[in-house]
Coordinates of C-alpha atoms in Angstrom, one line a residue:
M30 CA 34.5 33.2 30.4
P31 CA 30.7 32.7 30.1
R32 CA 28.6 35.8 30.3
R33 CA 26.0 36.5 32.9
L34 CA 23.9 39.7 32.9
E35 CA 23.9 41.1 36.5
H36 CA 20.9 43.1 37.8
N37 CA 20.2 45.7 40.5
R38 CA 20.6 44.7 44.2
N39 CA 18.2 41.9 45.3
Q40 CA 16.9 41.3 41.8
T41 CA 17.1 38.1 39.9
C42 CA 19.3 37.7 36.8
R43 CA 16.9 37.0 33.9
T44 CA 19.3 34.7 32.1
R45 CA 20.5 32.6 35.1
R46 CA 17.8 33.2 37.7
V47 CA 20.4 33.8 40.4
K48 CA 20.6 36.6 43.0
C49 CA 23.1 39.4 42.4
D50 CA 24.6 41.0 45.6
G51 CA 24.4 44.4 44.0
K52 CA 27.9 45.7 44.7
R53 CA 29.2 48.3 42.3
P54 CA 31.1 48.8 40.0
K55 CA 31.4 45.0 40.1
C56 CA 29.3 42.4 42.0
T57 CA 31.1 39.8 44.1
P58 CA 30.5 36.8 41.8
C59 CA 31.8 38.7 38.7
H60 CA 34.7 40.1 40.7
R61 CA 35.7 36.6 41.9
I62 CA 35.7 35.1 38.4
A63 CA 37.2 38.3 36.8
R64 CA 34.4 39.0 34.3
D65 CA 32.6 42.2 33.3
C66 CA 29.5 43.0 35.3
H67 CA 26.5 44.4 33.4
W68 CA 23.7 46.2 35.1
L69 CA 20.1 47.0 34.2
Q70 CA 19.6 50.5 33.1
E71 CA 17.9 52.8 35.7
G72 CA 14.1 53.0 35.3
G73 CA 13.5 49.3 34.9
T74 CA 14.6 48.9 31.3
T75 CA 17.3 46.5 30.3
A76 CA 20.5 47.4 28.6
A77 CA 21.3 45.5 25.4
P78 CA 23.5 42.5 26.1
V79 CA 27.1 43.4 25.9
V80 CA 29.7 41.0 24.8
P81 CA 32.2 40.6 27.6
V82 CA 35.9 40.1 27.5
Y83 CA 36.6 36.4 27.9
Q84 CA 39.6 34.5 28.9
S85 CA 41.4 32.8 26.0
S86 CA 40.8 29.3 27.2
P87 CA 37.3 27.9 26.8
L88 CA 37.9 25.8 30.0
S89 CA 38.0 27.8 33.1
A90 CA 39.9 27.0 36.2
A91 CA 36.8 27.9 38.2
T92 CA 35.1 25.2 40.2
P93 CA 31.7 23.9 38.9
H94 CA 30.0 26.0 41.6
E95 CA 31.6 29.1 40.4
T96 CA 31.1 28.5 36.6
E97 CA 27.8 29.4 35.0
Y98 CA 27.5 28.8 31.3
T99 CA 25.8 31.1 28.8
S100 CA 22.2 30.5 28.3
T101 CA 20.9 29.6 24.8
E102 CA 17.6 31.5 25.4
H103 CA 18.9 34.1 22.9
P104 CA 21.1 32.0 20.5
E105 CA 22.6 35.0 18.7
Y106 CA 23.9 36.4 22.0
A107 CA 25.0 33.0 23.2
L108 CA 27.2 32.6 20.1
Q109 CA 29.1 35.7 21.1
D110 CA 30.6 33.5 23.8
P111 CA 33.9 31.9 22.5
Q112 CA 33.2 28.7 24.4
V113 CA 29.8 28.3 22.8
A114 CA 31.1 29.3 19.4
K115 CA 34.0 26.8 19.6
L116 CA 31.7 23.9 20.5
F117 CA 29.2 25.0 17.8
R118 CA 32.0 25.0 15.2
H119 CA 33.2 21.6 16.4
Y120 CA 29.8 20.2 15.7
I121 CA 29.7 21.7 12.2
T122 CA 33.2 20.7 11.1
T123 CA 33.4 17.2 12.8
L124 CA 30.1 15.8 14.1
A125 CA 27.4 16.9 11.7
A126 CA 28.9 14.4 9.1
W127 CA 27.7 11.5 11.3
Y128 CA 24.1 12.5 10.5
D129 CA 24.7 13.4 6.8
L130 CA 26.2 10.1 5.9
N131 CA 23.4 9.2 3.5
D132 CA 22.1 12.7 2.9
S133 CA 23.2 14.6 -0.2
K134 CA 21.4 17.7 1.1
R135 CA 23.6 17.8 4.3
H136 CA 20.7 18.9 6.5
F137 CA 22.6 18.4 9.7
K138 CA 25.6 20.4 8.5
D139 CA 24.0 23.1 6.5
V140 CA 20.5 23.4 7.8
V141 CA 20.7 22.5 11.5
P142 CA 23.3 25.2 12.3
V143 CA 21.1 27.9 10.6
R144 CA 18.0 26.8 12.5
A145 CA 20.0 26.6 15.8
R146 CA 20.7 30.4 15.5
Y147 CA 17.0 30.9 16.2
N148 CA 16.1 27.7 18.2
P149 CA 17.4 27.5 21.8
L150 CA 16.6 23.8 22.1
L151 CA 18.5 22.9 19.0
L152 CA 21.5 25.0 20.1
S153 CA 21.6 23.4 23.5
A154 CA 21.4 19.9 22.1
I155 CA 24.3 20.7 19.8
L156 CA 26.4 22.1 22.6
A157 CA 25.6 19.1 24.9
F158 CA 26.6 16.6 22.2
A159 CA 29.7 18.6 21.1
A160 CA 31.0 19.0 24.7
A161 CA 30.4 15.4 25.5
N162 CA 32.4 14.4 22.4
Q163 CA 35.2 16.7 23.4
H164 CA 35.2 15.2 26.8
R165 CA 35.4 11.6 25.4
T166 CA 38.1 12.4 22.8
L167 CA 40.2 14.9 24.8
G168 CA 39.7 13.5 28.3
E169 CA 39.2 17.0 29.8
E170 CA 36.7 16.9 32.7
A171 CA 35.6 20.5 32.3
Y172 CA 33.9 19.5 29.1
L173 CA 31.7 17.0 30.9
D174 CA 30.4 19.8 33.2
I175 CA 29.6 21.8 30.1
A176 CA 27.9 18.8 28.4
E177 CA 25.8 18.1 31.5
F178 CA 24.7 21.7 31.8
Y179 CA 23.5 22.0 28.2
H180 CA 22.0 18.4 28.3
Y181 CA 19.9 19.4 31.3
D182 CA 18.9 22.6 29.6
S183 CA 17.8 20.7 26.5
V184 CA 15.7 18.2 28.5
R185 CA 14.0 21.1 30.3
R186 CA 13.2 22.8 27.0
L187 CA 12.0 19.5 25.5
I188 CA 9.7 18.9 28.4
S189 CA 8.3 22.4 28.1
L190 CA 7.6 21.9 24.4
T191 CA 5.5 18.8 25.0
K192 CA 3.0 20.9 26.8
N193 CA 1.8 22.3 23.5
I194 CA 2.6 19.6 21.0
D195 CA 0.6 21.2 18.2
S196 CA 3.0 24.2 18.1
I197 CA 6.2 22.1 18.2
P198 CA 8.6 22.8 15.3
L199 CA 8.9 19.2 14.4
G200 CA 12.0 19.3 12.2
E201 CA 14.1 21.2 14.7
T202 CA 12.8 19.1 17.6
L203 CA 13.4 15.8 16.0
A204 CA 16.9 16.9 15.0
A205 CA 17.6 17.9 18.6
I206 CA 16.4 14.6 19.9
C207 CA 18.8 12.8 17.5
L208 CA 21.6 14.9 18.9
L209 CA 20.5 14.2 22.5
R210 CA 20.5 10.5 21.8
S211 CA 24.1 10.7 20.6
Y212 CA 24.9 12.5 23.8
E213 CA 23.4 9.6 25.8
I214 CA 25.4 7.1 23.8
I215 CA 28.8 8.7 24.1
T216 CA 28.3 9.3 27.8
Q217 CA 28.2 5.6 28.3
N218 CA 24.4 5.3 28.4
V219 CA 23.7 3.3 25.3
S220 CA 20.8 1.5 26.9
S221 CA 19.1 4.8 28.0
Q222 CA 16.1 5.3 25.9
S223 CA 14.6 8.5 27.3
H224 CA 15.0 10.6 24.2
L225 CA 14.3 7.8 21.7
Q226 CA 11.1 7.1 23.7
G227 CA 10.2 10.8 23.7
C228 CA 10.8 10.9 19.9
Y229 CA 8.7 7.8 19.4
S230 CA 5.8 9.5 21.1
L231 CA 6.3 12.6 19.0
L232 CA 6.4 10.5 15.8
A233 CA 3.4 8.5 16.8
S234 CA 1.2 11.6 17.1
Q235 CA 2.3 13.1 13.8
R236 CA 2.3 11.8 10.2
I237 CA 5.6 12.4 8.6
H238 CA 5.7 13.0 4.9
L239 CA 9.1 11.8 3.9
T240 CA 10.6 14.4 1.5
A241 CA 13.9 16.2 1.2
D242 CA 13.5 18.4 4.4
L243 CA 14.9 18.6 7.9
L244 CA 12.0 16.5 9.4
S245 CA 12.7 13.6 7.0
A246 CA 16.5 13.9 7.6
G247 CA 15.8 13.7 11.4
Y248 CA 13.5 10.7 10.8
W249 CA 16.1 8.6 9.0
N250 CA 18.7 9.5 11.6
Y251 CA 16.4 8.6 14.4
L252 CA 15.7 5.2 12.7
R253 CA 19.4 4.5 12.2
E254 CA 20.1 5.3 15.8
D255 CA 17.3 3.0 16.9
I256 CA 18.8 0.3 14.6
T257 CA 22.2 0.7 16.1
V258 CA 21.0 0.2 19.7
A259 CA 18.6 -2.6 18.7
L260 CA 21.5 -4.6 17.0
I261 CA 23.8 -4.1 20.0
E262 CA 21.1 -5.3 22.4
Q263 CA 19.6 -7.9 20.0
R264 CA 16.0 -6.7 20.2
G265 CA 13.3 -5.1 18.2
L266 CA 13.2 -1.3 17.4
M267 CA 11.3 1.2 19.6
I268 CA 9.5 2.5 16.5
T269 CA 6.8 0.6 14.7
L270 CA 7.5 1.0 11.0
S271 CA 4.4 1.7 8.8
N272 CA 4.3 1.1 5.1
Q273 CA 2.9 4.7 4.8
N274 CA 6.4 5.9 5.6
A275 CA 8.1 3.5 3.3
P276 CA 10.4 5.4 0.9
A277 CA 9.6 5.7 -2.8
E278 CA 11.3 3.7 -5.5
P279 CA 15.0 4.6 -5.4
T280 CA 16.3 6.9 -8.0
E281 CA 19.2 8.6 -6.2
D282 CA 22.0 7.2 -3.9
A283 CA 20.2 8.6 -0.8
D284 CA 17.0 6.7 -1.9
F285 CA 18.8 3.4 -1.9
A286 CA 20.2 4.1 1.5
S287 CA 16.8 5.0 2.9
S288 CA 15.2 1.9 1.3
I289 CA 17.7 -0.6 2.9
T290 CA 17.4 1.3 6.2
F291 CA 13.6 0.8 6.1
L292 CA 13.9 -2.9 5.0
L293 CA 16.4 -3.6 7.8
G294 CA 14.2 -2.0 10.3
K295 CA 11.2 -4.1 9.3
I296 CA 13.3 -7.3 9.4
I297 CA 14.7 -6.4 12.9
N298 CA 11.2 -5.8 14.2
R299 CA 9.9 -9.0 12.7
C300 CA 12.7 -11.3 13.6
L301 CA 14.4 -9.9 16.7
A302 CA 11.5 -8.7 18.9
V303 CA 11.2 -10.7 22.1
D304 CA 7.6 -11.6 21.4
S305 CA 8.0 -12.3 17.7
Q306 CA 6.8 -15.6 16.3
A307 CA 8.9 -17.8 14.0
L308 CA 8.6 -16.9 10.3
A309 CA 6.4 -19.1 8.1
P310 CA 8.1 -20.3 4.9
L311 CA 5.9 -18.0 2.7
E312 CA 6.5 -15.0 4.9
W313 CA 10.3 -15.6 4.9
E314 CA 10.3 -16.0 1.1
A315 CA 8.5 -12.7 0.7
M316 CA 10.9 -10.8 2.9
K317 CA 13.9 -12.5 1.1
S318 CA 12.4 -11.6 -2.3
E319 CA 12.0 -7.9 -1.3
L320 CA 15.6 -7.8 -0.2
D321 CA 16.8 -9.5 -3.4
K322 CA 14.8 -7.1 -5.5
W323 CA 16.4 -4.2 -3.7
K324 CA 19.9 -5.6 -4.2
A325 CA 19.2 -6.2 -7.9
S326 CA 18.1 -2.6 -8.3
L327 CA 21.4 -1.3 -6.8
P328 CA 23.6 0.6 -9.3
S329 CA 26.7 -1.3 -10.2
Y330 CA 28.9 1.6 -8.9
F331 CA 27.8 0.5 -5.4
D332 CA 29.7 -2.7 -5.9
T333 CA 32.9 -3.3 -3.8
I334 CA 36.3 -2.9 -5.4
Q335 CA 38.8 -5.6 -4.5
T336 CA 42.4 -4.4 -4.3
P337 CA 44.7 -6.8 -2.6
G338 CA 47.5 -5.1 -0.7
L339 CA 46.0 -1.7 -0.9
G340 CA 45.9 -1.1 2.8
K341 CA 47.9 -2.4 5.8
Q342 CA 48.3 -6.1 6.3
S343 CA 45.0 -7.6 7.5
S344 CA 43.3 -10.9 8.0
F345 CA 40.3 -9.5 6.2
P346 CA 39.9 -9.1 2.4
S347 CA 40.9 -5.7 1.0
I348 CA 37.6 -4.4 -0.4
W349 CA 36.4 -0.8 -0.6
T350 CA 33.7 1.4 -2.1
L351 CA 33.7 4.7 -4.0
R352 CA 31.6 6.6 -1.4
S353 CA 31.1 6.4 2.4
W354 CA 27.3 6.1 1.9
H355 CA 27.9 3.1 -0.4
T356 CA 29.7 1.4 2.5
S357 CA 26.9 2.1 5.0
T358 CA 24.3 0.9 2.5
L359 CA 26.1 -2.4 2.0
H360 CA 26.5 -2.7 5.7
Y361 CA 22.8 -2.7 6.2
Y362 CA 22.3 -5.1 3.3
H363 CA 24.6 -7.7 4.8
T364 CA 23.0 -7.2 8.3
A365 CA 19.5 -7.7 6.9
M366 CA 20.6 -10.8 5.0
G367 CA 22.3 -12.4 8.0
I368 CA 19.2 -11.9 10.2
L369 CA 17.1 -13.6 7.5
W370 CA 19.4 -16.6 7.4
L371 CA 19.0 -16.9 11.2
A372 CA 15.3 -16.7 10.8
Q373 CA 14.9 -19.1 7.9
P374 CA 12.4 -21.8 8.7
A375 CA 13.4 -25.4 8.1
A376 CA 11.8 -26.8 4.9
Q377 CA 11.1 -30.0 6.7
P378 CA 11.9 -31.8 10.0
L379 CA 15.6 -32.5 10.3
K380 CA 17.4 -35.5 11.6
A381 CA 20.4 -35.0 13.9
L382 CA 23.1 -35.2 11.2
Q383 CA 21.0 -32.9 8.9
R384 CA 20.7 -30.4 11.7
I385 CA 24.5 -30.4 12.1
D386 CA 24.9 -29.7 8.4
D387 CA 22.2 -27.0 8.6
M388 CA 23.9 -25.3 11.5
E389 CA 27.3 -25.3 9.7
S390 CA 25.7 -23.9 6.6
I391 CA 24.2 -21.0 8.6
Q392 CA 27.5 -20.4 10.4
R393 CA 29.3 -20.0 7.1
K394 CA 26.7 -17.6 5.8
L395 CA 26.9 -15.5 9.0
E396 CA 30.7 -15.5 8.9
Y397 CA 30.6 -14.4 5.3
H398 CA 28.4 -11.4 6.1
A399 CA 30.4 -10.6 9.2
T400 CA 33.6 -10.6 7.2
E401 CA 32.1 -8.3 4.6
I402 CA 30.9 -5.8 7.2
C403 CA 34.2 -5.7 9.0
A404 CA 36.3 -5.5 5.9
L405 CA 34.3 -2.6 4.6
A406 CA 34.7 -0.8 7.9
L407 CA 38.4 -1.5 8.0
S408 CA 39.0 0.0 4.5
S409 CA 37.1 3.2 5.4
D410 CA 38.8 6.2 7.0
S411 CA 35.4 7.8 7.7
A412 CA 34.2 8.4 11.3
P413 CA 30.6 8.5 10.1
V414 CA 31.0 5.1 8.6
W415 CA 32.5 3.7 11.8
V416 CA 29.7 5.1 13.9
N417 CA 27.0 3.7 11.6
A418 CA 28.8 0.4 11.5
F419 CA 28.9 -0.2 15.3
G420 CA 25.5 -1.8 15.4
P421 CA 26.2 -4.3 12.5
I422 CA 29.7 -5.1 13.9
A423 CA 28.3 -5.7 17.4
F424 CA 25.7 -8.1 16.0
Y425 CA 28.1 -10.0 13.7
C426 CA 31.5 -10.0 15.3
P427 CA 30.6 -13.0 17.5
W428 CA 30.2 -15.1 14.3
L429 CA 33.8 -14.7 13.3
R430 CA 35.5 -18.0 14.1
D431 CA 39.0 -16.8 13.2
T432 CA 40.7 -15.7 16.4
Q433 CA 43.1 -13.4 14.5
K434 CA 40.1 -11.5 12.9
R435 CA 38.5 -11.0 16.3
V436 CA 41.7 -9.7 17.8
E437 CA 42.2 -7.3 14.8
M438 CA 38.6 -6.0 15.1
A439 CA 39.1 -5.4 18.9
G440 CA 42.1 -3.3 18.2
E441 CA 40.4 -1.3 15.4
L442 CA 37.3 -0.8 17.6
E443 CA 39.6 0.7 20.4
K444 CA 41.1 3.1 17.8
W445 CA 37.8 4.1 16.4
G446 CA 36.4 4.7 20.0
K447 CA 39.3 7.1 20.8
L448 CA 38.7 9.0 17.6
T449 CA 34.9 9.3 17.8
G450 CA 34.3 9.2 21.6
W451 CA 32.0 6.2 21.1
P452 CA 31.9 3.7 24.1
V453 CA 33.1 0.8 22.0
S454 CA 33.7 -1.5 25.0
I455 CA 30.1 -2.6 24.8
I456 CA 30.9 -3.9 21.3
A457 CA 34.2 -5.5 22.2
D458 CA 32.3 -7.5 24.8
A459 CA 30.5 -9.2 22.0
L460 CA 33.7 -10.5 20.3
S461 CA 33.5 -13.8 22.1
P462 CA 32.1 -16.2 19.5
P463 CA 28.8 -18.0 20.4
S464 CA 28.7 -21.7 20.8
T465 CA 27.2 -23.3 17.8
T466 CA 25.3 -25.7 20.0
S467 CA 23.4 -22.8 21.5
M468 CA 22.2 -21.3 18.3
T469 CA 18.5 -20.6 18.2
L470 CA 17.0 -21.1 14.8

């Protein structure tokens, strides 16, 4: 059971800020929930926190009114609670990989847990996300109560930090905001933008030097989360990308992933924003040339491998890559190319029959990119790949004209949703193909 430090009669528990009735040797709340009761030492000094004896199950039969979860105010003490420790370990072993998909330094698996041992906000964000994921994948309601408790605690701490923005530990705070955004998504609030908006405000006031540190890892994760939601909702990003934050010339795998992420973000902002103007031919050519240059610089080992019959029978081609981050990198490339084809300006005014041919050509191009995106996701057994692919899949699945392919993708999405806890129904709703007569060019 979670720990609460009980105080003398009529005093307030410093951890929980609740009244203790003062009964000895055990107060009424602790007696009711069968946990150890720890008192302040006489003379006004506090005894060192003592690790209590917990029940074996992390999910208590107590009602939400009776259950009080361990505060993260002192992370080292909080991690002595088996419930907290199990959620913490679930994040490390299962969920951190979502964020380290393109990060060879594994900041979210190797650095974030270390920082969380000293940062209450970061630990609360981890616990909220991990508990929400357990609720979604296991279907146990008690995890939702835990998730909501630590989510509320995280928001409270985040608001408190903004009162003195100059003293904010940016790396840890940005990492926590990424985790809270994931919490919002898997609790069926994909359109909720509170933490992305807060993150945008934070980024807008600070210049980020993109290097191999936690702040940079948080920045790229923030941008990818923003891209996912923007593609699902078919709109621009919340962040305005500046060339001063453009990644350097790629030399390592992670650099190629960051470069295409940045290029895709710029293309989304220019082409999908509600108030964006149509591209002029010269501007479109410049954007296409930049994307082509990136593709030409990609090492050959990023290329897909075609192995017919390798996996289960599918209506999609059997293609795969050597690494999961190769798949995510190619996903973003195909997404960027498809948006550019949609935004391509006509070279000259078209007659009716020319317009029909032009629409058919665009449909074929979009279907090609949609097929590549789906095929690469289907060949992967990586949850981080699936999570990162949900945005591109949502944007491109409607362009699949083959009914069998759409049915197959709907089935796979349902499976991936159960495994990751992601609310994939919002993507399945996009599987109905658009009418070619309603295309906006």
